[in-house]
Amino acid sequence: MKIDGTPYRSIWVDEADGWSVRIIDQTKLPWSVDIVRVTDVDTMAHAIKAMLVRGAPLIGASAAYGVALALRADASDSNLRSALTLLGETRPTAINLRWALARMEKVLTPLTQNARVAAAYAEALRICDEDVATNEAIGRTGLPLLAAHGKDGRRINVLTHCNAGWIATVDWGTALAPIYMAHDSGLNVHVWVEETRPRNQGASLTAWELGKHGVPHTVIADNAGGHMMQRGDVDLVIVGTDRVTRAGDVANKIGTYLKALAAVDNNIPFWVALPSSTIDWTISNGLTDIPIEERSPLEVTTMTGRALDGSIATVRIVPTSSPAANPAFDVTPARLVTGLITERGLCDANEAALTEMFQDLA
Ligand code: MRU
């Protein structure tokens, strides 16, 4: 998608040197677009952990390039194993990380050391290119869901939580792909963007990328979503996901579950958009089997933003003596999910439908 008219991906190999990896530092958005040059696996692991790059598909793509950088320094078996372990331990919930690393391992392990570096870069690029094509297909799958609400120029109100847009993937996004397509095709689409405390991916990232693409949107406090639904101001909810079980349970950013409850109570469709790389075929019960990342309490006790004098400031908003807890994801049971928007089409959130649609993967 575009930033001020220029098309970008969220990750790419530097054209000048042909090997270092460029990422957009998402911790700096929306205040500045800082392009960071990553030259080694440790820096890439840090970028994933500290969330310079984030969002399930982009975490996977970044890890793939992390492997390529590691092998460029040392293509031995032991260094390949160390890189896979280091990158695999960066974040626990998004299955795309493990999916991408397993794919790199399968391709690279049988090769001679001499062949590994070129093969690693080629496989990482394939993962990125496939992600773009997959997300575009997700957009095409989801577009009719929006169009159904937009007859005769009527405003289509979509609510989303967190950031499942192009900067959470390599391009297009998952939940936002149908929204970009609807907007680009002339539909009157408007997005309620939940701020997504504690890290504010909605307020800082989703609002930024929708704004840069010209998609009408309004940021609301997380707690306002249910109220908007009760008032009839939400036609449908679309969110992304970090891991879906084979039974259709969905892990996504903390707060997603509450929106699913409110959507069901108000008879509003609650859709989840995902590439098949986000399905964990090894587990069925999301509540017991999906590891939920616990992040630093500092993300709850402080907030960072632009002060009125223009400087970027971090302020504490909780009494210094109060402890805080920070579970980063929650699980929405399949029974609350209207359906899954995938690259192969719409799919019910249950094991029979998923295994039927993805027979070759299940
Ligand atoms: O902690 P984050 O910002 O990596 O969490 C991101 C999300 O929860 C997204 O909704 C999810 O990864 C889907 S991204 C297409």
CSV table of C-alpha atoms and ligand atoms in Angstrom, one decimal:
chain,number,residue,atom,x,y,z
A,1,MET,CA,0.0,0.0,0.0
A,2,LYS,CA,1.1,3.6,-0.2
A,3,ILE,CA,2.7,6.1,2.2
A,4,ASP,CA,2.2,9.6,0.8
A,5,GLY,CA,1.7,8.2,-2.7
A,6,THR,CA,4.8,5.9,-2.7
A,7,PRO,CA,4.0,2.1,-2.7
A,8,TYR,CA,5.8,0.2,0.1
A,9,ARG,CA,6.0,-3.3,1.5
A,10,SER,CA,6.6,-3.6,5.2
A,11,ILE,CA,9.9,-5.6,4.7
A,12,TRP,CA,12.3,-5.8,1.8
A,13,VAL,CA,15.9,-6.5,0.9
A,14,ASP,CA,18.0,-3.3,0.4
A,15,GLU,CA,18.4,-2.8,-3.3
A,16,ALA,CA,21.7,-1.1,-2.9
A,17,ASP,CA,23.6,-3.9,-1.2
A,18,GLY,CA,21.3,-6.8,-2.1
A,19,TRP,CA,21.4,-8.5,1.3
A,20,SER,CA,20.6,-6.3,4.3
A,21,VAL,CA,16.9,-6.1,5.3
A,22,ARG,CA,14.8,-3.0,5.6
A,23,ILE,CA,11.9,-2.7,7.9
A,24,ILE,CA,9.7,0.1,9.0
A,25,ASP,CA,10.2,0.7,12.8
A,26,GLN,CA,6.5,0.5,13.9
A,27,THR,CA,7.4,1.7,17.4
A,28,LYS,CA,7.9,5.1,15.9
A,29,LEU,CA,4.6,5.3,14.1
A,30,PRO,CA,2.5,7.4,13.6
A,31,TRP,CA,5.0,10.2,14.5
A,32,SER,CA,7.8,9.3,12.0
A,33,VAL,CA,8.4,6.7,9.3
A,34,ASP,CA,11.8,5.4,10.3
A,35,ILE,CA,13.3,2.8,7.9
A,36,VAL,CA,15.7,0.6,9.8
A,37,ARG,CA,18.5,-1.5,8.2
A,38,VAL,CA,18.9,-4.9,9.8
A,39,THR,CA,22.2,-6.7,9.1
A,40,ASP,CA,22.3,-9.6,11.6
A,41,VAL,CA,20.0,-12.2,13.2
A,42,ASP,CA,20.3,-10.8,16.7
A,43,THR,CA,19.0,-7.4,15.6
A,44,MET,CA,16.1,-9.1,13.7
A,45,ALA,CA,15.2,-11.2,16.8
A,46,HIS,CA,15.2,-7.9,18.8
A,47,ALA,CA,13.1,-6.2,16.2
A,48,ILE,CA,10.5,-8.9,16.5
A,49,LYS,CA,10.6,-9.1,20.3
A,50,ALA,CA,10.5,-5.3,20.8
A,51,MET,CA,7.8,-5.0,18.1
A,52,LEU,CA,9.6,-2.9,15.6
A,53,VAL,CA,7.9,-5.4,13.4
A,54,ARG,CA,4.7,-7.1,14.5
A,55,GLY,CA,1.5,-8.7,13.3
A,56,ALA,CA,1.5,-12.5,12.7
A,57,PRO,CA,2.3,-12.7,9.0
A,58,LEU,CA,5.0,-10.0,9.2
A,59,ILE,CA,6.6,-11.7,12.3
A,60,GLY,CA,6.9,-14.9,10.1
A,61,ALA,CA,8.4,-13.0,7.1
A,62,SER,CA,10.9,-11.2,9.4
A,63,ALA,CA,12.0,-14.4,11.0
A,64,ALA,CA,12.6,-15.9,7.6
A,65,TYR,CA,14.9,-13.0,6.7
A,66,GLY,CA,16.5,-13.4,10.1
A,67,VAL,CA,17.5,-16.9,9.1
A,68,ALA,CA,19.0,-15.6,5.9
A,69,LEU,CA,21.0,-13.0,7.8
A,70,ALA,CA,22.3,-15.7,10.2
A,71,LEU,CA,23.4,-18.0,7.4
A,72,ARG,CA,25.1,-15.2,5.6
A,73,ALA,CA,27.4,-14.9,8.7
A,74,ASP,CA,27.8,-18.7,9.1
A,75,ALA,CA,25.9,-21.3,7.1
A,76,SER,CA,26.8,-24.3,9.4
A,77,ASP,CA,24.2,-26.7,10.7
A,78,SER,CA,24.8,-25.5,14.3
A,79,ASN,CA,24.3,-21.8,13.3
A,80,LEU,CA,21.2,-22.7,11.4
A,81,ARG,CA,19.9,-24.4,14.6
A,82,SER,CA,20.8,-21.5,16.8
A,83,ALA,CA,19.1,-19.0,14.5
A,84,LEU,CA,15.9,-21.1,14.4
A,85,THR,CA,15.9,-21.3,18.2
A,86,LEU,CA,16.7,-17.6,18.8
A,87,LEU,CA,14.0,-16.5,16.4
A,88,GLY,CA,11.5,-19.1,17.5
A,89,GLU,CA,11.7,-17.8,21.1
A,90,THR,CA,10.9,-14.1,20.3
A,91,ARG,CA,7.1,-14.2,20.5
A,92,PRO,CA,4.9,-17.1,21.6
A,93,THR,CA,1.4,-16.6,20.3
A,94,ALA,CA,1.5,-16.0,16.5
A,95,ILE,CA,1.9,-19.4,14.8
A,96,ASN,CA,3.1,-17.8,11.6
A,97,LEU,CA,6.5,-17.4,13.3
A,98,ARG,CA,6.8,-21.2,13.8
A,99,TRP,CA,5.3,-21.8,10.3
A,100,ALA,CA,7.9,-19.7,8.6
A,101,LEU,CA,10.8,-21.1,10.6
A,102,ALA,CA,9.7,-24.7,9.9
A,103,ARG,CA,9.5,-23.9,6.2
A,104,MET,CA,13.0,-22.4,6.2
A,105,GLU,CA,14.4,-25.4,8.1
A,106,LYS,CA,12.8,-27.8,5.7
A,107,VAL,CA,14.3,-26.1,2.7
A,108,LEU,CA,17.7,-25.3,4.1
A,109,THR,CA,18.7,-28.3,6.2
A,110,PRO,CA,19.3,-30.7,3.2
A,111,LEU,CA,21.5,-28.2,1.4
A,112,THR,CA,25.3,-27.8,1.4
A,113,GLN,CA,26.5,-24.8,3.3
A,114,ASN,CA,27.5,-23.1,0.0
A,115,ALA,CA,24.0,-23.3,-1.3
A,116,ARG,CA,22.2,-22.2,1.9
A,117,VAL,CA,22.5,-18.4,1.8
A,118,ALA,CA,21.0,-17.9,-1.7
A,119,ALA,CA,18.3,-20.4,-0.9
A,120,ALA,CA,17.4,-18.7,2.4
A,121,TYR,CA,17.0,-15.3,0.7
A,122,ALA,CA,15.0,-16.9,-2.1
A,123,GLU,CA,12.7,-18.7,0.4
A,124,ALA,CA,12.2,-15.6,2.5
A,125,LEU,CA,11.2,-13.7,-0.6
A,126,ARG,CA,8.8,-16.5,-1.6
A,127,ILE,CA,7.2,-16.3,1.8
A,128,CYS,CA,6.8,-12.5,1.3
A,129,ASP,CA,5.4,-12.8,-2.2
A,130,GLU,CA,3.0,-15.5,-1.2
A,131,ASP,CA,1.8,-13.4,1.7
A,132,VAL,CA,1.0,-10.5,-0.6
A,133,ALA,CA,-0.9,-12.7,-3.0
A,134,THR,CA,-2.7,-14.5,-0.1
A,135,ASN,CA,-3.8,-11.3,1.5
A,136,GLU,CA,-5.0,-9.9,-1.8
A,137,ALA,CA,-7.1,-13.1,-2.1
A,138,ILE,CA,-8.4,-12.6,1.4
A,139,GLY,CA,-9.5,-9.1,0.3
A,140,ARG,CA,-11.4,-10.5,-2.6
A,141,THR,CA,-13.1,-13.1,-0.4
A,142,GLY,CA,-14.2,-10.4,2.1
A,143,LEU,CA,-15.2,-7.7,-0.4
A,144,PRO,CA,-18.7,-9.0,-1.0
A,145,LEU,CA,-19.4,-9.0,2.8
A,146,LEU,CA,-18.8,-5.2,2.8
A,147,ALA,CA,-20.5,-4.6,-0.5
A,148,ALA,CA,-23.7,-6.3,0.9
A,149,HIS,CA,-24.0,-3.4,3.4
A,150,GLY,CA,-23.2,-0.6,0.9
A,151,LYS,CA,-26.1,-0.6,-1.5
A,152,ASP,CA,-27.0,2.8,-3.1
A,153,GLY,CA,-23.9,4.5,-1.6
A,154,ARG,CA,-24.9,3.7,2.0
A,155,ARG,CA,-22.1,4.1,4.5
A,156,ILE,CA,-20.6,0.7,5.5
A,157,ASN,CA,-19.5,0.8,9.1
A,158,VAL,CA,-16.8,-1.8,10.0
A,159,LEU,CA,-15.3,-2.1,13.4
A,160,THR,CA,-11.8,-3.5,13.8
A,161,HIS,CA,-9.5,-4.1,16.8
A,162,CYS,CA,-5.7,-4.0,16.8
A,163,ASN,CA,-3.8,-3.7,13.5
A,164,ALA,CA,-4.4,-6.3,10.9
A,165,GLY,CA,-3.5,-4.0,8.1
A,166,TRP,CA,-0.7,-3.9,5.5
A,167,ILE,CA,2.0,-3.2,8.1
A,168,ALA,CA,1.0,-6.3,10.1
A,169,THR,CA,1.7,-8.4,6.9
A,170,VAL,CA,4.0,-7.9,3.9
A,171,ASP,CA,1.2,-6.0,2.1
A,172,TRP,CA,-2.6,-5.5,2.0
A,173,GLY,CA,-3.2,-6.8,5.5
A,174,THR,CA,-5.8,-9.5,6.5
A,175,ALA,CA,-8.7,-7.7,8.2
A,176,LEU,CA,-8.0,-4.5,6.3
A,177,ALA,CA,-7.6,-6.1,2.8
A,178,PRO,CA,-11.3,-6.2,2.1
A,179,ILE,CA,-11.6,-2.7,3.5
A,180,TYR,CA,-8.9,-1.3,1.1
A,181,MET,CA,-10.6,-3.1,-1.8
A,182,ALA,CA,-14.0,-1.8,-0.9
A,183,HIS,CA,-12.6,1.7,-0.6
A,184,ASP,CA,-10.7,1.5,-3.9
A,185,SER,CA,-13.7,0.2,-5.7
A,186,GLY,CA,-15.7,3.2,-4.7
A,187,LEU,CA,-17.8,1.8,-1.8
A,188,ASN,CA,-18.5,4.2,1.0
A,189,VAL,CA,-16.6,2.4,3.7
A,190,HIS,CA,-15.9,3.8,7.2
A,191,VAL,CA,-13.9,2.1,9.9
A,192,TRP,CA,-14.3,2.3,13.7
A,193,VAL,CA,-10.8,1.9,14.9
A,194,GLU,CA,-10.5,0.7,18.5
A,195,GLU,CA,-7.5,2.2,20.1
A,196,THR,CA,-6.3,-1.2,21.4
A,197,ARG,CA,-4.8,-0.6,24.8
A,198,PRO,CA,-2.2,-1.1,26.0
A,199,ARG,CA,0.1,-0.7,23.0
A,200,ASN,CA,-2.5,1.2,20.9
A,201,GLN,CA,-2.0,-0.6,17.7
A,202,GLY,CA,-5.4,0.7,16.6
A,203,ALA,CA,-4.8,4.3,17.5
A,204,SER,CA,-1.2,4.5,16.3
A,205,LEU,CA,-1.0,2.0,13.4
A,206,THR,CA,-4.4,1.2,12.0
A,207,ALA,CA,-5.5,4.9,12.0
A,208,TRP,CA,-2.1,5.8,10.4
A,209,GLU,CA,-2.3,3.4,7.6
A,210,LEU,CA,-6.0,4.0,6.8
A,211,GLY,CA,-5.3,7.7,6.9
A,212,LYS,CA,-2.3,7.4,4.5
A,213,HIS,CA,-4.5,5.4,2.1
A,214,GLY,CA,-7.4,7.8,2.4
A,215,VAL,CA,-9.9,5.4,4.1
A,216,PRO,CA,-12.4,7.3,6.3
A,217,HIS,CA,-12.1,6.1,9.9
A,218,THR,CA,-12.8,7.2,13.4
A,219,VAL,CA,-10.7,6.2,16.5
A,220,ILE,CA,-12.8,5.1,19.5
A,221,ALA,CA,-11.8,4.0,23.0
A,222,ASP,CA,-11.9,0.2,23.3
A,223,ASN,CA,-14.8,0.5,25.7
A,224,ALA,CA,-16.9,2.3,23.1
A,225,GLY,CA,-17.2,-0.6,20.7
A,226,GLY,CA,-20.2,-2.3,22.4
A,227,HIS,CA,-22.1,1.0,22.7
A,228,MET,CA,-21.6,1.7,18.9
A,229,MET,CA,-23.0,-1.8,18.2
A,230,GLN,CA,-26.0,-1.2,20.4
A,231,ARG,CA,-26.7,2.1,18.6
A,232,GLY,CA,-26.8,0.4,15.2
A,233,ASP,CA,-23.5,2.1,14.1
A,234,VAL,CA,-21.6,-1.1,13.3
A,235,ASP,CA,-22.6,-3.3,10.3
A,236,LEU,CA,-19.9,-5.9,10.8
A,237,VAL,CA,-16.7,-6.6,12.7
A,238,ILE,CA,-13.6,-7.8,11.0
A,239,VAL,CA,-10.5,-8.7,13.0
A,240,GLY,CA,-7.2,-10.5,12.2
A,241,THR,CA,-5.8,-13.4,14.2
A,242,ASP,CA,-2.5,-14.7,15.5
A,243,ARG,CA,-3.5,-18.4,15.7
A,244,VAL,CA,-6.7,-20.4,14.8
A,245,THR,CA,-7.1,-23.9,16.1
A,246,ARG,CA,-8.4,-26.7,13.8
A,247,ALA,CA,-11.7,-26.3,15.7
A,248,GLY,CA,-12.0,-22.6,14.8
A,249,ASP,CA,-11.1,-20.9,18.1
A,250,VAL,CA,-9.3,-17.6,17.4
A,251,ALA,CA,-6.5,-15.9,19.3
A,252,ASN,CA,-6.1,-12.2,18.7
A,253,LYS,CA,-5.1,-9.0,20.4
A,254,ILE,CA,-6.4,-8.7,24.0
A,255,GLY,CA,-9.9,-7.3,23.9
A,256,THR,CA,-11.1,-9.1,20.8
A,257,TYR,CA,-13.1,-11.6,22.8
A,258,LEU,CA,-15.2,-8.8,24.4
A,259,LYS,CA,-16.0,-7.5,21.0
A,260,ALA,CA,-17.1,-10.9,19.8
A,261,LEU,CA,-19.5,-11.1,22.8
A,262,ALA,CA,-20.9,-7.7,22.1
A,263,ALA,CA,-21.3,-8.5,18.4
A,264,VAL,CA,-23.2,-11.7,19.1
A,265,ASP,CA,-25.4,-9.9,21.6
A,266,ASN,CA,-26.3,-7.3,19.0
A,267,ASN,CA,-26.7,-9.7,16.1
A,268,ILE,CA,-23.7,-8.2,14.2
A,269,PRO,CA,-21.5,-10.5,12.1
A,270,PHE,CA,-18.1,-11.1,13.7
A,271,TRP,CA,-15.6,-12.1,10.9
A,272,VAL,CA,-12.0,-13.2,11.3
A,273,ALA,CA,-9.6,-12.7,8.4
A,274,LEU,CA,-6.6,-15.0,8.1
A,275,PRO,CA,-4.1,-16.7,5.8
A,276,SER,CA,-4.0,-20.5,6.1
A,277,SER,CA,-0.5,-20.1,7.6
A,278,THR,CA,-2.3,-18.8,10.8
A,279,ILE,CA,-4.1,-22.2,11.4
A,280,ASP,CA,-2.4,-24.4,14.0
A,281,TRP,CA,-3.6,-27.9,12.9
A,282,THR,CA,-2.0,-29.5,15.9
A,283,ILE,CA,-4.4,-28.1,18.5
A,284,SER,CA,-8.2,-27.9,18.9
A,285,ASN,CA,-8.9,-26.1,22.2
A,286,GLY,CA,-7.8,-22.4,22.0
A,287,LEU,CA,-8.4,-21.7,25.6
A,288,THR,CA,-6.1,-24.4,26.9
A,289,ASP,CA,-3.7,-24.9,24.0
A,290,ILE,CA,-2.7,-21.4,22.7
A,291,PRO,CA,0.1,-19.8,24.6
A,292,ILE,CA,-0.8,-16.3,25.6
A,293,GLU,CA,2.1,-13.8,25.6
A,294,GLU,CA,2.6,-11.9,28.9
A,295,ARG,CA,4.3,-8.6,28.1
A,296,SER,CA,5.9,-6.1,30.3
A,297,PRO,CA,3.6,-4.3,32.9
A,298,LEU,CA,5.2,-1.1,31.7
A,299,GLU,CA,3.0,-1.2,28.6
A,300,VAL,CA,0.0,-0.9,30.9
A,301,THR,CA,1.4,1.6,33.4
A,302,THR,CA,2.8,4.0,30.9
A,303,MET,CA,1.8,5.6,27.6
A,304,THR,CA,3.9,7.1,24.9
A,305,GLY,CA,2.7,9.9,22.6
A,306,ARG,CA,3.4,13.3,21.3
A,307,ALA,CA,3.3,16.1,23.9
A,308,LEU,CA,1.7,19.4,23.0
A,309,ASP,CA,5.2,20.9,22.5
A,310,GLY,CA,5.8,18.3,19.8
A,311,SER,CA,8.3,16.1,21.7
A,312,ILE,CA,7.7,12.4,22.0
A,313,ALA,CA,7.1,11.6,25.7
A,314,THR,CA,6.4,8.5,27.8
A,315,VAL,CA,4.2,9.2,30.9
A,316,ARG,CA,3.1,7.0,33.7
A,317,ILE,CA,-0.6,6.7,34.2
A,318,VAL,CA,-0.8,4.3,37.1
A,319,PRO,CA,0.2,4.9,40.7
A,320,THR,CA,3.9,3.9,41.2
A,321,SER,CA,2.9,1.4,43.9
A,322,SER,CA,0.2,-0.4,41.8
A,323,PRO,CA,1.3,-3.6,40.1
A,324,ALA,CA,0.0,-4.3,36.5
A,325,ALA,CA,-0.6,-7.4,34.4
A,326,ASN,CA,-0.4,-7.5,30.7
A,327,PRO,CA,-1.8,-10.5,28.8
A,328,ALA,CA,-1.3,-9.6,25.2
A,329,PHE,CA,-3.9,-11.8,23.5
A,330,ASP,CA,-7.2,-13.5,24.2
A,331,VAL,CA,-9.1,-16.4,22.7
A,332,THR,CA,-12.5,-16.1,21.1
A,333,PRO,CA,-14.3,-19.4,21.0
A,334,ALA,CA,-15.4,-20.6,17.6
A,335,ARG,CA,-19.1,-20.4,18.6
A,336,LEU,CA,-18.8,-16.6,18.7
A,337,VAL,CA,-17.2,-16.4,15.2
A,338,THR,CA,-19.6,-15.8,12.3
A,339,GLY,CA,-17.0,-17.1,9.9
A,340,LEU,CA,-13.4,-17.0,8.6
A,341,ILE,CA,-12.3,-14.9,5.6
A,342,THR,CA,-9.5,-16.9,4.0
A,343,GLU,CA,-7.5,-16.9,0.7
A,344,ARG,CA,-9.6,-19.9,-0.4
A,345,GLY,CA,-13.0,-18.4,0.4
A,346,LEU,CA,-15.4,-18.0,3.4
A,347,CYS,CA,-15.2,-20.8,5.9
A,348,ASP,CA,-17.2,-21.7,8.9
A,349,ALA,CA,-15.3,-21.7,12.1
A,350,ASN,CA,-15.4,-25.4,12.9
A,351,GLU,CA,-13.2,-28.4,12.3
A,352,ALA,CA,-15.4,-30.0,9.6
A,353,ALA,CA,-15.4,-26.8,7.4
A,354,LEU,CA,-11.7,-26.1,8.0
A,355,THR,CA,-10.5,-29.6,7.2
A,356,GLU,CA,-12.8,-29.7,4.1
A,357,MET,CA,-11.4,-26.4,2.8
A,358,PHE,CA,-7.8,-27.1,3.6
A,359,GLN,CA,-7.7,-30.9,3.0
A,360,ASP,CA,-4.1,-30.6,1.8
A,361,LEU,CA,-2.9,-28.9,5.0
A,362,ALA,CA,-5.1,-30.4,7.7
B,1,MRU,O1,1.0,-7.8,19.3
B,1,MRU,P1,0.8,-7.6,17.8
B,1,MRU,O2,0.7,-6.2,17.5
B,1,MRU,O3,1.8,-8.4,17.0
B,1,MRU,O4,-0.6,-8.3,17.6
B,1,MRU,C1,-1.1,-8.2,16.3
B,1,MRU,C2,-2.5,-8.8,16.2
B,1,MRU,O5,-3.1,-9.2,17.2
B,1,MRU,C3,-3.1,-8.9,14.9
B,1,MRU,O6,-4.5,-8.7,14.9
B,1,MRU,C4,-2.8,-10.2,14.3
B,1,MRU,O7,-1.4,-10.5,14.3
B,1,MRU,C5,-3.3,-10.3,12.9
B,1,MRU,S1,-2.2,-9.4,11.8
B,1,MRU,C6,-2.7,-9.6,10.2
